Amino acid sequence: MLRRILLSCLAAAVLTLSGPPAAAQVPYDDGRLELSTSSPEARAALLEAFDESNNIRAWRATELAERAVELDPDWAFAGFNAAYRGPASDTAARRAGLRSLFAADASAAELTWALAVREFTSGRPAAGRVLLQAASELAPDDPALAYSAAVNRPLSERRAVFTELTGRFPDYGPIRNIYGYTLFGQGEREAGIAQIEAYVRLEPDHPNPYDSYAELLQMTGRYDEAERHYRRALAVDPAYSQGHAGLAEVRQLRGDAEGARALLRETQASATTPAERDGLANQLGYTHLFEGDFAGAARHYERLAEEARGAGRNGTARFASWFGAMAAAAAGDTRRASTLMRAADAVPGEPDPSLALRRALAAPSDAATLRDAEAALEAMVAGGDAALRTPDDLAFVRALRDVQAGDTDAAAEHAAAIDQNSLRQLARAFIARGLAAAGRRAEAGAIRDEIVAEPLFGVYGSMARGMAGSIVIANR
């Protein structure tokens, strides 16, 4: 009830700020977000940009947002969206876009959505979630807004929320995508795959449904089928880098790490945007982590960070430094880990809610660092403005603390509380290391076998797989 009152008051406040609708605004009855433009073409371009973003094709979403600005240069909401889809380091452009929006005859929903975006990118995610929910209530028949509000709900709530959304918007593919991953992650694998199959039927001309289908098949060990669907994604869009990245993952899972890296380098050479190239460079680092080559991963990320800093790509420079620090720490190179964390701190950028976690992973054996990280995360949770992943970060840091104290049973309890699969797997990899160091090799081996049987990618999943493999080499 209190939350409902808060949302109603917020909506009323935004309505007051926005004033009456612009006289030239074109009314629509399709249920989508009320947009303050007199150009149907600009409106269509921006709505498609939202849908492309939800379908995980960022370059196309950016292109459409910029097209909306070209079609209606006076449309402040389009300018705001284009600014926020640009480089994350361009803070001045983002603030200018928001100021212009508040000076314009924007709709209530536009203003509320814009404020939500600002809160998320300014390190105030709880406020962002409230604003996003308020925006979706101002446009209750807009599937893109409903999707955005739902995907920012806690994992424990997503199943119920997405079950309801599939009934309200049965033909909106992105909802099926996240619903499928949610079910799959909660152990209902066939039900999750069925939702992705529905996604494929709804969006046959988009590459992401085939990529999602391939990824879930890959996670069940069906590599031939996964490869076939990655290729279907590339048949739809030959430049879809995630399809190439998926094929590289299949190669790595089949034991061909060099082949995976060759494919990623080849794709990187033909990528058309810096964001694409950097994403593929990150994946190249994962191939080293997956093998347990932590020193190689650290060198790779260090080079990437230096190159990105020189080119002014601050977001990539920060993350590459963070990932390099984590890899260096896993390799036992504490000096390099510390240097890379200092390098990350020196790069300007938006607040990162997981910075405390990154500090812990860059010094997982340092009791003082773990205490500081735990205290920072506890304060975030207690303050009520934590990111959705903050409770997972806190549980992970507590698991690390217990491993260092030799209490692997307590660490296992904290690890079990982590919702994010790859982070939970990484916590269990640290626990396996602790068990092996204590001479409990059978227990360590059981965790090792579990991780090797169902490896995950991304920085945490790849690191977990590499750590598990290293335990086997050291203890069998």
Short mmCIF file of C-alpha atoms in Angstrom, two decimals:
data_model
loop_
_atom_site.label_atom_id
_atom_site.label_comp_id
_atom_site.label_asym_id
_atom_site.label_seq_id
_atom_site.Cartn_x
_atom_site.Cartn_y
_atom_site.Cartn_z
CA MET A 1 0.00 0.00 0.00
CA LEU A 2 2.77 2.46 0.93
CA ARG A 3 4.54 1.75 -2.35
CA ARG A 4 1.32 2.34 -4.30
CA ILE A 5 0.82 5.69 -2.56
CA LEU A 6 4.42 6.67 -3.31
CA LEU A 7 4.01 5.85 -6.99
CA SER A 8 0.75 7.79 -7.22
CA CYS A 9 2.28 10.86 -5.58
CA LEU A 10 5.31 10.63 -7.84
CA ALA A 11 3.14 10.38 -10.93
CA ALA A 12 1.14 13.42 -9.82
CA ALA A 13 4.34 15.41 -9.22
CA VAL A 14 5.68 14.56 -12.67
CA LEU A 15 2.35 15.48 -14.28
CA THR A 16 2.58 18.86 -12.58
CA LEU A 17 6.13 19.36 -13.81
CA SER A 18 5.32 18.42 -17.37
CA GLY A 19 2.42 20.81 -17.85
CA PRO A 20 -0.18 20.32 -20.58
CA PRO A 21 0.68 18.23 -23.64
CA ALA A 22 2.23 20.08 -26.56
CA ALA A 23 -0.36 21.36 -28.98
CA ALA A 24 1.38 19.73 -31.93
CA GLN A 25 1.56 16.32 -30.28
CA VAL A 26 -0.07 13.56 -32.33
CA PRO A 27 -2.46 11.32 -30.33
CA TYR A 28 -2.16 7.55 -30.73
CA ASP A 29 -4.37 4.76 -29.47
CA ASP A 30 -1.93 1.86 -29.80
CA GLY A 31 -1.25 1.78 -26.06
CA ARG A 32 2.40 2.72 -26.39
CA LEU A 33 4.24 5.39 -24.42
CA GLU A 34 2.84 8.92 -24.92
CA LEU A 35 5.54 10.74 -26.86
CA SER A 36 5.76 14.50 -27.36
CA THR A 37 6.50 14.65 -31.08
CA SER A 38 4.40 15.69 -34.04
CA SER A 39 6.36 13.37 -36.34
CA PRO A 40 4.89 9.84 -36.71
CA GLU A 41 8.16 8.74 -38.32
CA ALA A 42 10.26 9.97 -35.37
CA ARG A 43 7.88 8.30 -32.94
CA ALA A 44 8.06 5.00 -34.81
CA ALA A 45 11.87 5.15 -34.90
CA LEU A 46 12.20 5.70 -31.15
CA LEU A 47 9.67 3.00 -30.24
CA GLU A 48 11.58 0.61 -32.46
CA ALA A 49 14.79 1.67 -30.70
CA PHE A 50 13.27 0.62 -27.37
CA ASP A 51 12.27 -2.74 -28.83
CA GLU A 52 15.69 -3.29 -30.40
CA SER A 53 17.35 -2.51 -27.08
CA ASN A 54 15.12 -5.06 -25.35
CA ASN A 55 16.03 -7.53 -28.08
CA ILE A 56 19.72 -7.04 -27.16
CA ARG A 57 20.83 -5.30 -30.34
CA ALA A 58 22.35 -2.12 -28.95
CA TRP A 59 23.92 -0.80 -32.14
CA ARG A 60 20.58 -0.86 -33.93
CA ALA A 61 18.83 0.80 -30.97
CA THR A 62 21.41 3.60 -31.01
CA GLU A 63 21.03 4.02 -34.76
CA LEU A 64 17.25 4.32 -34.45
CA ALA A 65 17.46 6.76 -31.52
CA GLU A 66 19.76 8.99 -33.58
CA ARG A 67 17.36 8.66 -36.54
CA ALA A 68 14.51 9.89 -34.34
CA VAL A 69 16.55 13.02 -33.56
CA GLU A 70 17.17 13.59 -37.27
CA LEU A 71 13.45 13.28 -38.00
CA ASP A 72 12.46 15.69 -35.22
CA PRO A 73 15.44 17.78 -34.03
CA ASP A 74 13.23 19.68 -31.58
CA TRP A 75 12.05 16.55 -29.77
CA ALA A 76 13.81 16.73 -26.40
CA PHE A 77 13.01 13.15 -25.35
CA ALA A 78 14.64 11.79 -28.51
CA GLY A 79 17.73 13.92 -27.82
CA PHE A 80 17.86 12.64 -24.26
CA ASN A 81 17.68 9.02 -25.43
CA ALA A 82 20.41 9.53 -28.01
CA ALA A 83 22.66 11.10 -25.37
CA TYR A 84 22.21 8.20 -22.95
CA ARG A 85 22.86 5.63 -25.66
CA GLY A 86 26.16 7.33 -26.45
CA PRO A 87 29.43 6.81 -24.54
CA ALA A 88 28.89 6.41 -20.80
CA SER A 89 31.77 8.82 -20.24
CA ASP A 90 29.90 11.67 -21.96
CA THR A 91 28.28 12.86 -18.74
CA ALA A 92 27.94 16.46 -19.96
CA ALA A 93 25.83 15.42 -22.96
CA ARG A 94 23.60 13.29 -20.73
CA ARG A 95 22.99 16.12 -18.27
CA ALA A 96 22.32 18.56 -21.09
CA GLY A 97 19.80 16.14 -22.57
CA LEU A 98 17.96 15.89 -19.27
CA ARG A 99 17.91 19.68 -18.80
CA SER A 100 16.49 20.13 -22.29
CA LEU A 101 13.81 17.56 -21.57
CA PHE A 102 12.62 19.37 -18.45
CA ALA A 103 12.50 22.65 -20.35
CA ALA A 104 10.32 21.08 -23.05
CA ASP A 105 6.67 20.05 -23.25
CA ALA A 106 7.48 16.43 -22.41
CA SER A 107 4.82 13.93 -21.42
CA ALA A 108 4.63 12.65 -17.85
CA ALA A 109 5.76 9.20 -18.91
CA GLU A 110 8.73 10.61 -20.82
CA LEU A 111 9.87 12.63 -17.82
CA THR A 112 9.45 9.74 -15.40
CA TRP A 113 11.34 7.31 -17.62
CA ALA A 114 14.12 9.86 -18.09
CA LEU A 115 14.43 10.38 -14.34
CA ALA A 116 14.59 6.60 -13.87
CA VAL A 117 17.49 6.38 -16.33
CA ARG A 118 19.30 9.20 -14.53
CA GLU A 119 18.88 7.49 -11.14
CA PHE A 120 20.17 4.14 -12.42
CA THR A 121 23.25 5.71 -13.99
CA SER A 122 23.92 7.93 -10.96
CA GLY A 123 24.24 5.07 -8.49
CA ARG A 124 20.72 5.28 -7.05
CA PRO A 125 19.10 2.11 -8.42
CA ALA A 126 16.32 1.77 -5.85
CA ALA A 127 15.00 5.21 -6.80
CA GLY A 128 15.40 4.22 -10.45
CA ARG A 129 13.25 1.14 -9.94
CA VAL A 130 10.46 3.16 -8.31
CA LEU A 131 10.51 5.70 -11.13
CA LEU A 132 10.54 3.01 -13.78
CA GLN A 133 7.53 1.33 -12.21
CA ALA A 134 5.79 4.74 -12.08
CA ALA A 135 6.50 5.26 -15.79
CA SER A 136 5.04 1.85 -16.63
CA GLU A 137 1.88 2.70 -14.67
CA LEU A 138 1.54 5.93 -16.65
CA ALA A 139 1.66 3.84 -19.85
CA PRO A 140 0.19 0.49 -18.73
CA ASP A 141 -0.27 -0.85 -22.26
CA ASP A 142 3.31 -0.25 -23.38
CA PRO A 143 5.16 -3.60 -23.48
CA ALA A 144 8.63 -2.05 -23.62
CA LEU A 145 8.05 -0.10 -20.41
CA ALA A 146 6.45 -3.08 -18.69
CA TYR A 147 9.42 -5.21 -19.72
CA SER A 148 11.94 -2.64 -18.46
CA ALA A 149 10.19 -2.36 -15.10
CA ALA A 150 9.96 -6.14 -14.73
CA VAL A 151 13.56 -6.91 -15.64
CA ASN A 152 14.64 -4.52 -12.89
CA ARG A 153 12.72 -6.45 -10.23
CA PRO A 154 14.57 -8.82 -7.86
CA LEU A 155 15.18 -12.33 -9.20
CA SER A 156 12.90 -13.74 -6.51
CA GLU A 157 9.98 -11.76 -8.01
CA ARG A 158 10.70 -12.20 -11.68
CA ARG A 159 8.91 -15.49 -12.20
CA ALA A 160 5.56 -14.17 -10.97
CA VAL A 161 5.99 -10.85 -12.78
CA PHE A 162 6.91 -12.39 -16.12
CA THR A 163 4.18 -15.01 -15.85
CA GLU A 164 1.71 -12.14 -15.62
CA LEU A 165 3.37 -10.21 -18.45
CA THR A 166 3.20 -13.11 -20.89
CA GLY A 167 -0.57 -13.00 -20.40
CA ARG A 168 -0.77 -9.22 -20.89
CA PHE A 169 1.65 -9.06 -23.83
CA PRO A 170 1.70 -12.54 -25.39
CA ASP A 171 3.28 -11.28 -28.63
CA TYR A 172 6.14 -9.22 -27.17
CA GLY A 173 9.22 -11.36 -27.71
CA PRO A 174 11.67 -9.84 -25.19
CA ILE A 175 9.34 -10.83 -22.35
CA ARG A 176 9.54 -14.47 -23.47
CA ASN A 177 13.32 -14.19 -23.57
CA ILE A 178 13.79 -13.12 -19.95
CA TYR A 179 10.99 -15.42 -18.77
CA GLY A 180 12.77 -18.34 -20.42
CA TYR A 181 16.09 -17.53 -18.78
CA THR A 182 14.33 -17.08 -15.43
CA LEU A 183 12.65 -20.49 -15.58
CA PHE A 184 15.83 -22.15 -16.82
CA GLY A 185 17.87 -20.60 -14.02
CA GLN A 186 15.36 -21.84 -11.44
CA GLY A 187 15.77 -25.42 -12.60
CA GLU A 188 12.80 -25.66 -14.98
CA ARG A 189 14.95 -26.17 -18.02
CA GLU A 190 12.45 -27.53 -20.50
CA ALA A 191 9.89 -24.87 -19.55
CA GLY A 192 12.57 -22.22 -20.03
CA ILE A 193 13.55 -23.59 -23.43
CA ALA A 194 9.86 -23.65 -24.42
CA GLN A 195 9.63 -19.91 -23.72
CA ILE A 196 12.69 -19.28 -25.90
CA GLU A 197 11.10 -21.38 -28.65
CA ALA A 198 8.10 -19.04 -28.43
CA TYR A 199 10.52 -16.10 -28.66
CA VAL A 200 11.92 -17.56 -31.89
CA ARG A 201 8.40 -17.89 -33.33
CA LEU A 202 7.55 -14.30 -32.38
CA GLU A 203 10.79 -12.73 -33.66
CA PRO A 204 11.97 -14.94 -36.57
CA ASP A 205 13.71 -12.02 -38.29
CA HIS A 206 15.82 -11.05 -35.29
CA PRO A 207 19.12 -12.76 -34.36
CA ASN A 208 18.77 -12.67 -30.56
CA PRO A 209 16.08 -15.39 -30.24
CA TYR A 210 18.32 -17.89 -32.01
CA ASP A 211 21.27 -16.78 -29.88
CA SER A 212 19.25 -17.26 -26.67
CA TYR A 213 18.03 -20.67 -27.83
CA ALA A 214 21.59 -21.69 -28.65
CA GLU A 215 22.87 -20.54 -25.27
CA LEU A 216 20.36 -22.61 -23.32
CA LEU A 217 21.03 -25.65 -25.50
CA GLN A 218 24.75 -25.10 -24.92
CA MET A 219 24.17 -25.08 -21.16
CA THR A 220 22.54 -28.50 -21.40
CA GLY A 221 25.51 -29.92 -23.32
CA ARG A 222 23.74 -30.01 -26.70
CA TYR A 223 26.63 -28.42 -28.55
CA ASP A 224 25.70 -29.48 -32.10
CA GLU A 225 22.21 -28.00 -31.76
CA ALA A 226 23.63 -24.88 -30.12
CA GLU A 227 26.05 -24.36 -32.98
CA ARG A 228 23.23 -24.74 -35.49
CA HIS A 229 21.19 -22.00 -33.81
CA TYR A 230 24.16 -19.65 -33.45
CA ARG A 231 24.56 -20.02 -37.21
CA ARG A 232 20.87 -19.25 -37.69
CA ALA A 233 21.39 -16.01 -35.74
CA LEU A 234 24.23 -15.14 -38.10
CA ALA A 235 22.13 -16.02 -41.14
CA VAL A 236 19.64 -13.36 -39.99
CA ASP A 237 22.39 -10.81 -39.24
CA PRO A 238 25.94 -11.74 -40.37
CA ALA A 239 27.33 -8.84 -38.31
CA TYR A 240 25.71 -10.05 -35.07
CA SER A 241 28.82 -10.36 -32.92
CA GLN A 242 27.10 -12.37 -30.18
CA GLY A 243 26.50 -15.17 -32.68
CA HIS A 244 30.23 -15.36 -33.37
CA ALA A 245 30.94 -15.18 -29.64
CA GLY A 246 28.56 -18.09 -29.10
CA LEU A 247 30.33 -20.18 -31.73
CA ALA A 248 33.60 -19.40 -29.94
CA GLU A 249 32.09 -20.64 -26.66
CA VAL A 250 31.09 -23.90 -28.32
CA ARG A 251 34.63 -24.33 -29.61
CA GLN A 252 36.02 -23.73 -26.15
CA LEU A 253 33.59 -26.20 -24.58
CA ARG A 254 34.80 -28.78 -27.09
CA GLY A 255 38.37 -28.16 -25.93
CA ASP A 256 39.52 -25.90 -28.77
CA ALA A 257 40.53 -22.74 -26.93
CA GLU A 258 42.88 -21.58 -29.68
CA GLY A 259 40.13 -22.01 -32.25
CA ALA A 260 37.81 -19.96 -30.03
CA ARG A 261 40.36 -17.16 -29.80
CA ALA A 262 41.01 -17.23 -33.55
CA LEU A 263 37.29 -16.82 -34.26
CA LEU A 264 36.96 -13.97 -31.78
CA ARG A 265 39.97 -12.13 -33.26
CA GLU A 266 38.60 -12.59 -36.76
CA THR A 267 35.22 -11.21 -35.70
CA GLN A 268 36.84 -8.35 -33.82
CA ALA A 269 38.77 -7.32 -36.93
CA SER A 270 35.53 -6.86 -38.87
CA ALA A 271 33.51 -5.22 -36.06
CA THR A 272 32.12 -1.82 -37.00
CA THR A 273 31.87 -0.11 -33.59
CA PRO A 274 34.26 0.31 -30.63
CA ALA A 275 31.62 -1.17 -28.29
CA GLU A 276 31.47 -4.34 -30.38
CA ARG A 277 35.24 -4.65 -30.54
CA ASP A 278 35.55 -4.13 -26.80
CA GLY A 279 32.88 -6.74 -26.10
CA LEU A 280 34.76 -9.27 -28.18
CA ALA A 281 38.01 -8.28 -26.45
CA ASN A 282 36.36 -9.01 -23.12
CA GLN A 283 35.35 -12.43 -24.41
CA LEU A 284 38.93 -13.09 -25.47
CA GLY A 285 39.87 -12.57 -21.85
CA TYR A 286 37.23 -15.09 -20.80
CA THR A 287 38.93 -17.78 -22.91
CA HIS A 288 42.07 -17.42 -20.77
CA LEU A 289 40.10 -17.39 -17.50
CA PHE A 290 38.18 -20.50 -18.58
CA GLU A 291 41.46 -22.39 -19.05
CA GLY A 292 42.83 -21.24 -15.69
CA ASP A 293 45.42 -19.07 -17.43
CA PHE A 294 44.91 -16.21 -14.99
CA ALA A 295 48.29 -14.59 -15.70
CA GLY A 296 47.46 -14.55 -19.42
CA ALA A 297 44.06 -13.07 -18.72
CA ALA A 298 45.61 -10.36 -16.54
CA ARG A 299 48.05 -9.40 -19.30
CA HIS A 300 45.26 -9.36 -21.86
CA TYR A 301 43.03 -7.07 -19.77
CA GLU A 302 45.95 -4.83 -18.86
CA ARG A 303 46.69 -4.27 -22.57
CA LEU A 304 43.00 -3.68 -23.29
CA ALA A 305 42.75 -1.12 -20.47
CA GLU A 306 45.80 0.78 -21.72
CA GLU A 307 44.49 0.86 -25.28
CA ALA A 308 41.02 1.97 -24.16
CA ARG A 309 42.41 4.73 -21.92
CA GLY A 310 44.46 6.08 -24.80
CA ALA A 311 41.35 6.16 -27.01
CA GLY A 312 39.15 7.78 -24.35
CA ARG A 313 36.92 4.72 -23.92
CA ASN A 314 36.69 5.12 -20.18
CA GLY A 315 34.05 2.47 -19.53
CA THR A 316 36.13 -0.22 -21.19
CA ALA A 317 39.28 1.02 -19.45
CA ARG A 318 37.66 0.69 -16.03
CA PHE A 319 36.18 -2.75 -16.57
CA ALA A 320 39.33 -4.11 -18.21
CA SER A 321 41.36 -2.86 -15.24
CA TRP A 322 38.91 -4.46 -12.81
CA PHE A 323 38.88 -7.77 -14.65
CA GLY A 324 42.64 -7.72 -14.97
CA ALA A 325 42.99 -7.12 -11.23
CA MET A 326 40.70 -10.08 -10.47
CA ALA A 327 42.68 -12.31 -12.84
CA ALA A 328 46.01 -11.18 -11.39
CA ALA A 329 44.80 -11.93 -7.87
CA ALA A 330 43.69 -15.41 -8.97
CA ALA A 331 47.20 -15.90 -10.39
CA GLY A 332 48.71 -14.85 -7.05
CA ASP A 333 50.16 -11.62 -8.44
CA THR A 334 49.01 -9.23 -5.71
CA ARG A 335 51.23 -6.38 -6.89
CA ARG A 336 49.72 -6.36 -10.40
CA ALA A 337 46.21 -6.70 -8.94
CA SER A 338 46.78 -3.63 -6.76
CA THR A 339 48.23 -1.65 -9.67
CA LEU A 340 45.27 -2.45 -11.89
CA MET A 341 42.76 -1.47 -9.20
CA ARG A 342 44.51 1.88 -8.80
CA ALA A 343 44.37 2.32 -12.57
CA ALA A 344 40.61 1.65 -12.52
CA ASP A 345 40.13 4.17 -9.72
CA ALA A 346 41.89 6.83 -11.78
CA VAL A 347 39.47 6.52 -14.71
CA PRO A 348 36.37 8.76 -14.49
CA GLY A 349 32.97 7.18 -14.89
CA GLU A 350 29.53 6.57 -13.46
CA PRO A 351 29.31 5.01 -9.94
CA ASP A 352 29.63 1.23 -9.99
CA PRO A 353 27.41 -0.61 -7.46
CA SER A 354 29.72 -3.64 -7.50
CA LEU A 355 32.95 -1.78 -6.77
CA ALA A 356 33.20 -3.30 -3.27
CA LEU A 357 32.89 -6.78 -4.79
CA ARG A 358 35.59 -5.98 -7.33
CA ARG A 359 37.93 -4.81 -4.56
CA ALA A 360 37.34 -8.07 -2.70
CA LEU A 361 38.07 -10.16 -5.80
CA ALA A 362 41.26 -8.18 -6.40
CA ALA A 363 42.47 -9.08 -2.89
CA PRO A 364 40.54 -12.22 -1.85
CA SER A 365 43.09 -13.23 0.78
CA ASP A 366 43.35 -9.84 2.48
CA ALA A 367 41.23 -9.81 5.62
CA ALA A 368 41.14 -6.01 5.88
CA THR A 369 39.95 -5.60 2.29
CA LEU A 370 37.22 -8.17 2.85
CA ARG A 371 36.08 -6.42 6.04
CA ASP A 372 35.93 -3.07 4.25
CA ALA A 373 34.01 -4.56 1.32
CA GLU A 374 31.54 -6.27 3.64
CA ALA A 375 30.97 -3.05 5.58
CA ALA A 376 30.43 -1.04 2.40
CA LEU A 377 27.92 -3.56 1.04
CA GLU A 378 26.09 -3.79 4.36
CA ALA A 379 25.73 0.00 4.36
CA MET A 380 24.33 -0.07 0.84
CA VAL A 381 21.73 -2.69 1.77
CA ALA A 382 20.81 -0.91 5.00
CA GLY A 383 20.55 2.42 3.19
CA GLY A 384 17.75 1.14 1.00
CA ASP A 385 19.27 2.17 -2.33
CA ALA A 386 21.11 -1.00 -3.23
CA ALA A 387 21.35 -2.40 -6.73
CA LEU A 388 19.54 -5.68 -7.36
CA ARG A 389 22.87 -7.51 -7.27
CA THR A 390 24.10 -5.94 -4.01
CA PRO A 391 22.71 -8.70 -1.72
CA ASP A 392 24.47 -11.25 -3.95
CA ASP A 393 27.70 -9.24 -3.74
CA LEU A 394 27.41 -9.15 0.05
CA ALA A 395 26.76 -12.89 0.30
CA PHE A 396 29.78 -13.53 -1.94
CA VAL A 397 32.11 -11.36 0.14
CA ARG A 398 30.93 -13.11 3.30
CA ALA A 399 31.61 -16.46 1.66
CA LEU A 400 35.15 -15.29 0.81
CA ARG A 401 35.65 -14.10 4.38
CA ASP A 402 34.60 -17.50 5.74
CA VAL A 403 36.84 -19.37 3.31
CA GLN A 404 39.82 -17.30 4.46
CA ALA A 405 38.87 -18.07 8.07
CA GLY A 406 38.77 -21.79 7.27
CA ASP A 407 35.01 -22.09 7.81
CA THR A 408 33.94 -23.59 4.47
CA ASP A 409 30.61 -24.79 5.88
CA ALA A 410 29.57 -21.22 6.72
CA ALA A 411 30.90 -20.12 3.33
CA ALA A 412 28.68 -22.70 1.62
CA GLU A 413 25.62 -21.25 3.37
CA HIS A 414 26.44 -17.78 2.07
CA ALA A 415 27.10 -19.12 -1.42
CA ALA A 416 23.72 -20.84 -1.46
CA ALA A 417 22.05 -17.45 -0.87
CA ILE A 418 23.48 -16.00 -4.12
CA ASP A 419 20.84 -15.79 -6.86
CA GLN A 420 23.16 -15.03 -9.76
CA ASN A 421 24.29 -18.39 -11.12
CA SER A 422 27.78 -17.43 -12.27
CA LEU A 423 28.64 -15.54 -9.07
CA ARG A 424 27.35 -18.44 -6.97
CA GLN A 425 29.51 -20.79 -9.01
CA LEU A 426 32.56 -18.59 -8.44
CA ALA A 427 31.89 -18.59 -4.69
CA ARG A 428 31.77 -22.39 -4.79
CA ALA A 429 35.06 -22.47 -6.70
CA PHE A 430 36.70 -20.50 -3.87
CA ILE A 431 35.14 -22.92 -1.39
CA ALA A 432 36.57 -25.85 -3.36
CA ARG A 433 39.99 -24.24 -3.17
CA GLY A 434 39.60 -23.87 0.58
CA LEU A 435 38.52 -27.50 0.94
CA ALA A 436 41.48 -28.68 -1.13
CA ALA A 437 43.89 -26.61 0.97
CA ALA A 438 42.42 -28.21 4.11
CA GLY A 439 43.00 -31.67 2.67
CA ARG A 440 39.29 -32.33 2.04
CA ARG A 441 39.95 -33.39 -1.53
CA ALA A 442 36.85 -35.51 -2.05
CA GLU A 443 34.57 -32.57 -1.21
CA ALA A 444 36.68 -30.23 -3.33
CA GLY A 445 36.52 -32.71 -6.20
CA ALA A 446 32.74 -32.93 -6.00
CA ILE A 447 32.40 -29.17 -6.39
CA ARG A 448 35.01 -29.21 -9.11
CA ASP A 449 33.08 -31.86 -11.06
CA GLU A 450 29.84 -29.93 -10.68
CA ILE A 451 31.39 -26.75 -12.13
CA VAL A 452 33.15 -28.57 -14.97
CA ALA A 453 29.94 -30.39 -15.91
CA GLU A 454 27.95 -27.17 -16.29
CA PRO A 455 30.42 -24.36 -17.01
CA LEU A 456 29.22 -20.79 -17.45
CA PHE A 457 30.78 -17.94 -19.38
CA GLY A 458 31.18 -14.28 -18.52
CA VAL A 459 33.92 -13.10 -16.19
CA TYR A 460 32.63 -14.89 -13.06
CA GLY A 461 31.64 -18.15 -14.73
CA SER A 462 34.86 -18.36 -16.72
CA MET A 463 36.94 -17.66 -13.62
CA ALA A 464 35.04 -20.34 -11.71
CA ARG A 465 35.73 -22.88 -14.47
CA GLY A 466 39.42 -21.95 -14.52
CA MET A 467 39.73 -22.23 -10.73
CA ALA A 468 38.01 -25.63 -10.73
CA GLY A 469 40.33 -26.91 -13.44
CA SER A 470 43.35 -25.71 -11.48
CA ILE A 471 42.21 -27.68 -8.43
CA VAL A 472 42.19 -30.88 -10.46
CA ILE A 473 45.69 -30.23 -11.80
CA ALA A 474 47.01 -29.57 -8.31
CA ASN A 475 45.29 -32.38 -6.45
CA ARG A 476 44.76 -35.38 -8.70
#
